[in-house]
Coordinates of C-alpha atoms in Angstrom, one line a residue:
Chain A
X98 CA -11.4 55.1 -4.9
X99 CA -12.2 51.4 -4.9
X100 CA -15.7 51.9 -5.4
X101 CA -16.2 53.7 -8.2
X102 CA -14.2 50.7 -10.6
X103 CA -15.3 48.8 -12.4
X104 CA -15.3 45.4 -11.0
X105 CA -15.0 42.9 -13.2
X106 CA -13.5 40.7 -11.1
X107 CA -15.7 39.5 -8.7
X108 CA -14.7 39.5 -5.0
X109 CA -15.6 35.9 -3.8
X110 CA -13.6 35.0 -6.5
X111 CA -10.5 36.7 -5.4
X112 CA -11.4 36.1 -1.7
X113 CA -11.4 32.2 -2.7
X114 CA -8.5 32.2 -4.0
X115 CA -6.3 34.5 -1.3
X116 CA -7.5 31.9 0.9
X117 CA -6.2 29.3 -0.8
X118 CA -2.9 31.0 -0.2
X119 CA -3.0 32.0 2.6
X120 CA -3.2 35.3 2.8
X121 CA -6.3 35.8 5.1
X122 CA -7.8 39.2 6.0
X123 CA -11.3 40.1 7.3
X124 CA -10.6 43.8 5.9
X125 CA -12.8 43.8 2.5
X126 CA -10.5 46.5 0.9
X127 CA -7.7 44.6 1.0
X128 CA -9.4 42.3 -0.8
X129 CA -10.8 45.1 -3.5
X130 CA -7.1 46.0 -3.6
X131 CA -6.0 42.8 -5.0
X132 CA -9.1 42.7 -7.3
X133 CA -8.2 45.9 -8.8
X134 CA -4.6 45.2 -9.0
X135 CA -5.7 41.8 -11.0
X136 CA -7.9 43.9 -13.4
X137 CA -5.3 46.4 -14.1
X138 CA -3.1 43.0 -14.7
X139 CA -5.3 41.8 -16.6
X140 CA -6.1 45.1 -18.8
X141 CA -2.6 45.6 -19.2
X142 CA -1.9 42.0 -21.1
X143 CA -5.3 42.4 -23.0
X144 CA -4.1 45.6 -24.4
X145 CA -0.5 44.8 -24.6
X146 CA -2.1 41.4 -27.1
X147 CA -4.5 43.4 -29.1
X148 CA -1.0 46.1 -29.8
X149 CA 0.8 43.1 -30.9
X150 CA -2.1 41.8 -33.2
X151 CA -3.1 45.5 -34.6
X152 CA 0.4 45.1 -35.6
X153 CA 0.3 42.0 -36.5
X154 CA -3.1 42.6 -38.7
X155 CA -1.2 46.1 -40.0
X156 CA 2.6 44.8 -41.4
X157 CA 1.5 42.6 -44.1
X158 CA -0.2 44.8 -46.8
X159 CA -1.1 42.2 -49.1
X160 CA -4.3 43.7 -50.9
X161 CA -7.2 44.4 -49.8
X162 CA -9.1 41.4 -49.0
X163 CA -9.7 41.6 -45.6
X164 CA -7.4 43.7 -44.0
X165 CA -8.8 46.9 -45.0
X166 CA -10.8 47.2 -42.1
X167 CA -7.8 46.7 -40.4
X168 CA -9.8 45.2 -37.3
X169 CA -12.5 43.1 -38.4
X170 CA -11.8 40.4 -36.6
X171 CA -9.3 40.6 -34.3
X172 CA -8.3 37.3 -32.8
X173 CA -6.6 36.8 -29.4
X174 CA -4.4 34.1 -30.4
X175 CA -1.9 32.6 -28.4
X176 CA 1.2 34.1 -30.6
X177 CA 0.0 37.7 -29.4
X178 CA -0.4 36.1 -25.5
X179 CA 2.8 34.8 -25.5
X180 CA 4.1 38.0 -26.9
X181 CA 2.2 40.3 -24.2
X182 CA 3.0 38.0 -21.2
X183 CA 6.7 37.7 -22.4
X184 CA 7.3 41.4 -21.2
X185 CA 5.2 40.9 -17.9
X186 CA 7.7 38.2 -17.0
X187 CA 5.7 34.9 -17.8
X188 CA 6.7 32.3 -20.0
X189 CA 3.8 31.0 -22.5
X190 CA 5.1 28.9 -25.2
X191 CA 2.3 27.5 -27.0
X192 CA 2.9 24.5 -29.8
X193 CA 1.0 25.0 -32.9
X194 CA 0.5 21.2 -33.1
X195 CA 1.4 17.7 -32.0
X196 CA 3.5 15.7 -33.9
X197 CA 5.1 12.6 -33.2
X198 CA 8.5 13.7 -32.9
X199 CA 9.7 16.6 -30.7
X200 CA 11.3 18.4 -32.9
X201 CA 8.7 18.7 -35.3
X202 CA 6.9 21.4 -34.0
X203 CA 9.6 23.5 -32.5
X204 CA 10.6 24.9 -35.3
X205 CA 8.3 28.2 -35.5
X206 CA 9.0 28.9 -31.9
X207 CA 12.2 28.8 -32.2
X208 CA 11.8 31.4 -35.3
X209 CA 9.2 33.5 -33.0
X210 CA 12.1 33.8 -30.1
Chain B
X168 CA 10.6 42.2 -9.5
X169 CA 9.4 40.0 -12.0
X170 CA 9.9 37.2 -9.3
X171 CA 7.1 35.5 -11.0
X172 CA 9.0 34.0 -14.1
X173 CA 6.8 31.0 -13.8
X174 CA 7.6 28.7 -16.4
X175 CA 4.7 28.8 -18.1
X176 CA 5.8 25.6 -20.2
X177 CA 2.7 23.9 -18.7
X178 CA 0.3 26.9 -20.0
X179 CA 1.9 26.0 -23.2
X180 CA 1.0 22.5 -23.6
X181 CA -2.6 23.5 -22.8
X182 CA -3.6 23.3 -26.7
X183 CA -6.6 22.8 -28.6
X184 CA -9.4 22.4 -26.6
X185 CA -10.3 23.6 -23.2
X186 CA -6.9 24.1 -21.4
X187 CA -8.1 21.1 -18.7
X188 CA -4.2 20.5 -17.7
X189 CA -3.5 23.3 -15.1
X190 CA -7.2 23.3 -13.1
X191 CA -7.2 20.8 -10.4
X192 CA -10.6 20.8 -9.2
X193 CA -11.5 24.4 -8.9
X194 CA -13.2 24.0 -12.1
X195 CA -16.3 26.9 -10.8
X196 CA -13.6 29.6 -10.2
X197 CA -12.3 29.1 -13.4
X198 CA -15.1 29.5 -15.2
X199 CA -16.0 32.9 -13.1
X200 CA -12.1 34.0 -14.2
X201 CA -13.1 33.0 -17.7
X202 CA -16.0 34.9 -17.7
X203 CA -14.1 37.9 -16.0
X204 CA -11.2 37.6 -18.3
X205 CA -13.5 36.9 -22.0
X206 CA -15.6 40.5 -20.1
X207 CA -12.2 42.1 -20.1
X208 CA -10.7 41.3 -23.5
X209 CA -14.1 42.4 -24.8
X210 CA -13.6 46.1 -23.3
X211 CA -10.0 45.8 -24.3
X212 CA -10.9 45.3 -28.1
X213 CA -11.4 42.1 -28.9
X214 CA -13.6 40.8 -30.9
X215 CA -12.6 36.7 -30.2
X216 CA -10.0 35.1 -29.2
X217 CA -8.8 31.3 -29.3
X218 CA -10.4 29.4 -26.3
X219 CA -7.1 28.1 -25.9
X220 CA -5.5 31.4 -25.5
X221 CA -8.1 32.5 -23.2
X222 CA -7.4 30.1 -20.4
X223 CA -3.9 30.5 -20.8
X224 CA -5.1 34.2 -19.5
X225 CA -7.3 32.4 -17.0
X226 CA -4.3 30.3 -15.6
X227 CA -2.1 33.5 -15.4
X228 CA -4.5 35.4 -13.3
X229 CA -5.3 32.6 -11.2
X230 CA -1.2 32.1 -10.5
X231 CA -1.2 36.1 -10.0
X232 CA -3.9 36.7 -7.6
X233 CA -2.3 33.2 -5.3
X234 CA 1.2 34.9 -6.0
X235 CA -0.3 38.0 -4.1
X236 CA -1.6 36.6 -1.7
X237 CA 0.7 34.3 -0.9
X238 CA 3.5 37.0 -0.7
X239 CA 1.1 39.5 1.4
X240 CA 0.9 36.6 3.7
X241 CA 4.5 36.0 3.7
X242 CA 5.4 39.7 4.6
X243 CA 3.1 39.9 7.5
X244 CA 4.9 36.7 8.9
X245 CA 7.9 38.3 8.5
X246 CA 6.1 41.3 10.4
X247 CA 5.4 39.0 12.9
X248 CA 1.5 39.2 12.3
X249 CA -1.1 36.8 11.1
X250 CA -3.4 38.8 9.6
X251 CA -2.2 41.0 6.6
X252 CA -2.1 44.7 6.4
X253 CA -2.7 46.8 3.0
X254 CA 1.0 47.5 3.7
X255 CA 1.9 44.0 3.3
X256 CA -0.1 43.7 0.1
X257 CA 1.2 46.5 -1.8
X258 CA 4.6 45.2 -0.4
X259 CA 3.7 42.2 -3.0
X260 CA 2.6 44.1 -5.4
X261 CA 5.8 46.0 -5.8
X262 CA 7.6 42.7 -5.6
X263 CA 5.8 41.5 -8.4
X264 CA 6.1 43.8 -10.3
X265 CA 3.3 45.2 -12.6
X266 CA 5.4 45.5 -15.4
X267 CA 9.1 44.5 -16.0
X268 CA 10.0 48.3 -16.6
X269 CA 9.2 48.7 -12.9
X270 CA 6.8 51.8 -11.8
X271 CA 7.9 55.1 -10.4
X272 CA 9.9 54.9 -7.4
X273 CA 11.0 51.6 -7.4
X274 CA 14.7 52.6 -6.9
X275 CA 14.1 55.0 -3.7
X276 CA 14.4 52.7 -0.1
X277 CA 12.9 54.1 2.8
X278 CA 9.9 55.5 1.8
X279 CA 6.7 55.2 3.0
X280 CA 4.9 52.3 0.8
X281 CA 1.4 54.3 1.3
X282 CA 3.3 56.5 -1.8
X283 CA 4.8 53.5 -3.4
X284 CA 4.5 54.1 -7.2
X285 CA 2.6 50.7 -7.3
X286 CA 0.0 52.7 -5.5
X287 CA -0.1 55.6 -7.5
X288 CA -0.5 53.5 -10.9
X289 CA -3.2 51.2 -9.3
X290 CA -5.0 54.7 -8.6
X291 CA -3.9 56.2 -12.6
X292 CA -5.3 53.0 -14.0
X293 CA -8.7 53.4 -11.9
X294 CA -9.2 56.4 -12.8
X295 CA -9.0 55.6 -16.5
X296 CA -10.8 52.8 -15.7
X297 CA -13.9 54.6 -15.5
X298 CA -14.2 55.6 -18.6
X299 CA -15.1 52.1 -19.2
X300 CA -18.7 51.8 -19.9
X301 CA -20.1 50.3 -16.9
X302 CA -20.1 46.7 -18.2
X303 CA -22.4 43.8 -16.6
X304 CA -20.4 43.5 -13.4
X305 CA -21.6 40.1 -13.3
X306 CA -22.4 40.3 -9.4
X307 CA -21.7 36.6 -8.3
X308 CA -23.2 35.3 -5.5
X309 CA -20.2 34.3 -2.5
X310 CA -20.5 30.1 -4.4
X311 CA -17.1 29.5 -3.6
X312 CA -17.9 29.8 0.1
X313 CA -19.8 26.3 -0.2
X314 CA -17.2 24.8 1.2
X315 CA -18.1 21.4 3.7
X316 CA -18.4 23.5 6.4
X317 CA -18.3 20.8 9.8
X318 CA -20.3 23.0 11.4
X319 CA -23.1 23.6 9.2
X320 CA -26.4 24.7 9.6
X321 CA -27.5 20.8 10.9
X322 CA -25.4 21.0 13.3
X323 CA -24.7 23.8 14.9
X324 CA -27.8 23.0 16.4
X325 CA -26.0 19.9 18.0
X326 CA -23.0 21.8 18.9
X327 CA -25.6 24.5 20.6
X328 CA -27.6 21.9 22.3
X329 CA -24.0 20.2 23.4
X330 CA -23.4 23.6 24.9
X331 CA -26.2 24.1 27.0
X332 CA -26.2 20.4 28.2
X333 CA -22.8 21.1 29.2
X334 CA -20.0 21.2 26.8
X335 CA -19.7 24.6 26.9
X336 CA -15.9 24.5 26.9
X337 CA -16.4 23.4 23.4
X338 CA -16.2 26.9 20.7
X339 CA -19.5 26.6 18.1
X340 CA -17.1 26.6 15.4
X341 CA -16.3 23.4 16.2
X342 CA -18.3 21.1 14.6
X343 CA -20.3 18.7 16.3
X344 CA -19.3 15.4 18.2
X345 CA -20.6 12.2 15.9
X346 CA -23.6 9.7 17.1
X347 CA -22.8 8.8 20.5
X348 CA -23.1 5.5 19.3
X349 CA -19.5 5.6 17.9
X350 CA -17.5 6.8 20.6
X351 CA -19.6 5.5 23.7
X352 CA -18.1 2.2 25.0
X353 CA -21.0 0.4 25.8
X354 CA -20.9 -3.2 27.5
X355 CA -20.9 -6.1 25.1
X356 CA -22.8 -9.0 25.9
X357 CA -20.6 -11.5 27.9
X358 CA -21.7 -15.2 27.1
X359 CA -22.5 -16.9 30.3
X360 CA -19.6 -18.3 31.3
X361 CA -20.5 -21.8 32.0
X362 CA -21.0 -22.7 28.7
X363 CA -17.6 -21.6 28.0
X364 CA -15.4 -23.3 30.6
X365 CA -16.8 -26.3 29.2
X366 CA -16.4 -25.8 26.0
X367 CA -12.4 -24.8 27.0
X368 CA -11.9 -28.0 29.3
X369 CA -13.3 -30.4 26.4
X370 CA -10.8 -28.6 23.6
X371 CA -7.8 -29.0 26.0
X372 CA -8.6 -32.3 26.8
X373 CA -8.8 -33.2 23.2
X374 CA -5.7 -31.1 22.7
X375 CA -4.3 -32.9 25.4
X376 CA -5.0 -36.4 23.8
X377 CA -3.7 -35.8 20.1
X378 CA -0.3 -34.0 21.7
X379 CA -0.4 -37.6 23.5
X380 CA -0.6 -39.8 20.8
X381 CA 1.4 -37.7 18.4
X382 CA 4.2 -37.7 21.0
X383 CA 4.4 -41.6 21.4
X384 CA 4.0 -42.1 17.6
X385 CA 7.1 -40.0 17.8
X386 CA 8.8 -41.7 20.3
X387 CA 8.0 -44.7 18.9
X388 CA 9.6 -43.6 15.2
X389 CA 12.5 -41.9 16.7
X390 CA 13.2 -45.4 18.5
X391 CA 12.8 -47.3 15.8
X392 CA 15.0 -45.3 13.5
X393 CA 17.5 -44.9 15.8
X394 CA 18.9 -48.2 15.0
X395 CA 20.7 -49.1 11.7
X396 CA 18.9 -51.5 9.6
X397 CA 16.1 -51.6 11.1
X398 CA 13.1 -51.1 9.6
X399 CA 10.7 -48.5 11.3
X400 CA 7.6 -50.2 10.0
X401 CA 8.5 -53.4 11.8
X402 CA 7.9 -51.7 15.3
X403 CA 5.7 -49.1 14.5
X404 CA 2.1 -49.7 14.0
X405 CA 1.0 -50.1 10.5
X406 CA -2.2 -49.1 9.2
X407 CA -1.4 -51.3 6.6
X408 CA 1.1 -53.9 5.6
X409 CA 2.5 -52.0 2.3
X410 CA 3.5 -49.5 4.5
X411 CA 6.0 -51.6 6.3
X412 CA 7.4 -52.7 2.8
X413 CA 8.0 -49.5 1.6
X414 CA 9.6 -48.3 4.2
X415 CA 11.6 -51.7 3.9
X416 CA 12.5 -50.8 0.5
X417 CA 13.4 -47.0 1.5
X418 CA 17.2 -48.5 1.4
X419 CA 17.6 -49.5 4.8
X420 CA 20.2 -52.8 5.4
X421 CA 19.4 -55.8 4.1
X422 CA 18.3 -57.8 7.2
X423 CA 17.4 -61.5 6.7
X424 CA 15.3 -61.7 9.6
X425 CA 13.4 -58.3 9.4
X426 CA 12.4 -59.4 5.5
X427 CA 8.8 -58.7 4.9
X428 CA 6.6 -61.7 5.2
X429 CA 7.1 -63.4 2.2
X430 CA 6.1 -66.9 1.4
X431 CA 8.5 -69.4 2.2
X432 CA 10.5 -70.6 -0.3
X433 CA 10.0 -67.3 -2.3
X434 CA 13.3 -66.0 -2.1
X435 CA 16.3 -67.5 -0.5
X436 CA 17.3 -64.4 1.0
X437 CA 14.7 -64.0 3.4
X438 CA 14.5 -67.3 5.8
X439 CA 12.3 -66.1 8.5
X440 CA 8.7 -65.8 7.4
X441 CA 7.5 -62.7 9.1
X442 CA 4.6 -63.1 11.0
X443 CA 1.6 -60.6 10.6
X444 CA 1.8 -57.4 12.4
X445 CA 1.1 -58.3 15.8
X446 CA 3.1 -61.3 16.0
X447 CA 6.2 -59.6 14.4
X448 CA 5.9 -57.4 16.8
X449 CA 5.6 -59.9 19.6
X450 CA 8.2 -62.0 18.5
X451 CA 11.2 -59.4 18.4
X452 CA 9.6 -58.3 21.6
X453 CA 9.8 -62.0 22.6
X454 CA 13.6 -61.9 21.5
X455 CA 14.4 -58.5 23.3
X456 CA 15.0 -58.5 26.5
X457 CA 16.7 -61.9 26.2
X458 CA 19.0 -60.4 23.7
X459 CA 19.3 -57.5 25.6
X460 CA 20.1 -59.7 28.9
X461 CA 23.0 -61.6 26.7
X462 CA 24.3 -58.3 24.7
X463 CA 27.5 -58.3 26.2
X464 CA 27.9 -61.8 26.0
X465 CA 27.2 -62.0 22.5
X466 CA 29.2 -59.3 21.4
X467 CA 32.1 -60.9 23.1
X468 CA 31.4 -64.4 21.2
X469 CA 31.6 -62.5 18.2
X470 CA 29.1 -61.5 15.8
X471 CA 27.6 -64.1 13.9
X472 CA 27.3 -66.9 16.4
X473 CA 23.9 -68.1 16.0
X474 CA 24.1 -70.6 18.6
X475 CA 23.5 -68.1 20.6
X476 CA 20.9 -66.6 18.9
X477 CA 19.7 -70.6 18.9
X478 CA 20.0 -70.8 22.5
X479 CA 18.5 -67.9 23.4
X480 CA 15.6 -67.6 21.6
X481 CA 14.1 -70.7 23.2
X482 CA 14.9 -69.7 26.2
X483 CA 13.7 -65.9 27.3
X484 CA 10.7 -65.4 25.4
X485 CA 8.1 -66.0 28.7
X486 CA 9.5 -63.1 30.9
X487 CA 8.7 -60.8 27.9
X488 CA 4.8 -59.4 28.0
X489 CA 5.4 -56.8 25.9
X490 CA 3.1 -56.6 22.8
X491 CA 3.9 -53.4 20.6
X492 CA 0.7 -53.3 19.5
X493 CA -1.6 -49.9 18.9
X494 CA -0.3 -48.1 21.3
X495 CA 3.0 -48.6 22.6
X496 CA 5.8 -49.0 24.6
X497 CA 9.0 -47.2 23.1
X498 CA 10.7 -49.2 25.4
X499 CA 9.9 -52.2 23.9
X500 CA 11.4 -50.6 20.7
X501 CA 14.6 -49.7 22.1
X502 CA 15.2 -53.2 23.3
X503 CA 14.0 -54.3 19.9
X504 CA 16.0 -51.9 18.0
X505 CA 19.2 -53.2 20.3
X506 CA 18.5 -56.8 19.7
X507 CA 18.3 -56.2 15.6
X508 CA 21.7 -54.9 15.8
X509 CA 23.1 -57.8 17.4
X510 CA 21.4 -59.3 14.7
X511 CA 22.7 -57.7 11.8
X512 CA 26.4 -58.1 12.5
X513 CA 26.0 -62.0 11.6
X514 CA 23.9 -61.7 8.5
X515 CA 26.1 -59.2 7.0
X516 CA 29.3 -61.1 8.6
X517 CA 29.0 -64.4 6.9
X518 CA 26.1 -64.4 4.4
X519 CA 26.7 -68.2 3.1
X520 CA 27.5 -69.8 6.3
X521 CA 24.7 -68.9 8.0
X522 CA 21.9 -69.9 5.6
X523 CA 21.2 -73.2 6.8
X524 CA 22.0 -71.8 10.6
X525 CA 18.8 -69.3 9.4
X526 CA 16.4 -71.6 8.3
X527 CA 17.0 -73.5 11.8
X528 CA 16.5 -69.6 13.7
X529 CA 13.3 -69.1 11.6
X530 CA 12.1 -72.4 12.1
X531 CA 12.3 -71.7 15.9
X532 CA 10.9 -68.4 15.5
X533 CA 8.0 -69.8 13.8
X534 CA 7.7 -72.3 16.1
X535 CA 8.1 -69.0 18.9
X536 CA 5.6 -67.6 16.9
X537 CA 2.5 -69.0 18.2
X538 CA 4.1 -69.1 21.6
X539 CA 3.7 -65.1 22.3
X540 CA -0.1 -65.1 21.4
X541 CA -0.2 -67.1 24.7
X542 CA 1.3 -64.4 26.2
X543 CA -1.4 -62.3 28.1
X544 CA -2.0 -58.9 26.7
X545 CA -0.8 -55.8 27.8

């Protein structure tokens, strides 16, 4: 089973970095196990961010400049992350710019919540 | 479940460019995960994304795959085992939690984990995973491994050798023992000692000298000082005569016969012209142990009489050899310092009276003065 997928993850990677927590195992399946279970992580939050941008791209019908296509360029941007890792359980709030006071910025996050 | 609510506060003040707050030196394994990730959001659909956003993604699954691991590691400690099992990893998973709706089965205890529903969506998802095209896998050669290994290549071949000459209770994976030169005691080269004890006798004697000296200077001051009005600098020896009016002028008691030498006549106050340093010295010296002969005497006569003083400073200056010269006699001081104070009680007594009694006692001390000179040396 853990051969035929895909990896896109590459196993020294993931080897490096379970040994850096500790978690040490001579068994290479284990570690093709956690690979796989980090791609199908990482699948499920790209697809969960490109649902919240289709939707994002499809509610506002202004005309039809450019969102006919509908996808022509669909942008990962950190408003969609935040969205998609919200429901995985991770926190990601991301300001839209620095300003000199605190509270200048926080008011379109606030909104988003 | 989702026990991994980490506050991802940090991932959001990684803006604008390149995200460089959360990596710590593992820069190389983050650009593999951003490679990986940017390969995956390109199958998922993407056509770009913010650079921002994607090492936000980057950070995540770094934080994931150390949250596995660290929590597979964590059960098989509480197993009792070092190693981890596949058990003890999809123990993790389901504690992490793949999504925050749970997966099937979540709710039934006592099951065997092999059917955990964890299991059963990793093995949905790869099986839709391969309708994936088969992307550039990117095959990456193990670089993270280049860790400083101790025991590399170089020197295993020292830790080989060390075996066979010996040191085979020593594991290879050890690395090898440093330059001998570092950890061998070898002897130092001793200076002959001759030379040495020499060199030690001549500093000690030296020492020994200056402690000497410095201890009779001491004596000397701590004599000197000891009694009232009199000036220090009139016993001690003076490098130079300025010295002997300063300390004069340093407040002790006005003392008509210990004035500095001033020329007659000069001031009224001061009858007795002090004689330069050595005969100063030799004159209270003369006066000393006669006074000190006569101290009870005196003192019963009432201070002041300087018939007395008269009549004995005729009389006992032979006896005295004593010269408080450049190197001394604290003795001599004592008696010196005694006889001042005999001294003092009549100048300060009756200041008027004794004026004309005090130009007769310093024209006999003048007169004494040449007198000691006579006196051989000591």
């Amino acid at each position: 089973m853990l051969g035929s997928v895909v990896r896109k993850i590459p196993d020294e990677l993931v080897e490096h970095y379970l040994g850096r927590s500790g978690f040490h195992c001579p068994d290479l399946r284990l570690t093709r196990l956690v690979a796989v279970a980090t791609q199908k992580f990482l699948s499920d939050i790209a697809s969960d961010s490109l649902q919240h941008c289709k939707a994002r791209v499809a509610a506002p019908i202004k005309d039809n400049k450019s969102k006919q296509p509908k996808d022509k360029r669909l942008v990962l941007t950190m408003d969609d992350l935040s969205k998609a890792l919200r429901e995985h359980g991770v926190n990601l709030k991301h300001p839209e710019y620095f300003a000199d006071s605190p509270s200048a910025g926080m008011a379109p996050s606030t909104r988003e919540e | 479940m989702s026990a991994w609510k980490a506050g991802r506060r940090s991932g959001g003040d990684m803006s604008g460019g390149g995200g460089g707050g959360s990596g710590s030196g593992d820069e190389f394994g983050r650009a593999v995960a951003r490679a990986a990730v940017a390969q995956a959001l390109e199958a998922a659909g993407f056509d770009c994304a913010h650079r921002s956003a994607v090492d936000a993604v980057v950070d995540v699954l770094l934080r994931y795959i150390t949250h596995l691991g660290r929590s597979a590691a964590f059960h098989a400690n509480l197993a009792g085992r070092a190693l981890a099992n596949e058990l003890d990893v999809i123990q993790a998973l389901e504690e992490v939690g793949n999504d925050t709706d749970g997966f099937a089965g979540a709710a039934a205890t006592g099951r065997c984990l092999v059917g955990s529903g964890v299991v059963r969506d990793l093995m949905a998802f790869v099986d839709s995973k391969d309708e994936v095209p088969f992307a550039r896998p990117l095959p990456r050669f193990p670089v993270q491994r280049v860790q400083p290994q101790p025991s590399a290549s170089p020197a295993v071949a020292v830790a080989v050798a060390g075996r066979e000459a010996g040191m085979r209770h020593v594991p290879e994976w050890l690395p090898a023992f440093p330059d001998p030169h570092t950890y061998v005691s070898t002897e130092v080269w001793v200076e002959p000692p001759a030379t040495k004890d020499r060199v030690d006798k001549v500093e000690q004697a030296r020492q020994r000298r200056k402690a000497e000296k410095s201890l009779l200077s001491l004596q000397r001051r701590l004599a000197m000082a000891g009694a009232d009005g009199f000036r220090p600098a009139v016993a001690v020896v003076q490098d130079s005569a300025e010295k002997g009016k300063e300390i004069q002028a340093a407040g002790t008691k006005r003392n008509p016969f210990l004035e500095p030498a001033l020329p007659p006549g000069e001031k009224d106050v001061s009858e007795v012209d002090m004689p330069p340093e050595k005969k100063k010295l030799s004159v209270l010296e003369a006066f000393a142990p006669v006074i000190q002969a006569r101290t009870i005497r005196e003192i019963d006569a009432g201070a002041g009489l300087d018939q007395n003083q008269r009549s004995i400073v005729p009389k006992e200056r032979a006896p005295v050899h004593l010269k408080l010269g450049f190197e001394k006699k604290p003795l001599a001081a004592a008696l010196n310092s005694r006889a001042l104070d005999l001294r003092e009680d009549p100048s300060f007594l009756k200041e008027e009276a004794k004026d004309d009694k005090k130009r007769r006692a310093g024209m006999i001390l003048r007169a004494s003065m040449e007198n000691p000179q006579e006196l051989p040396q000591l």
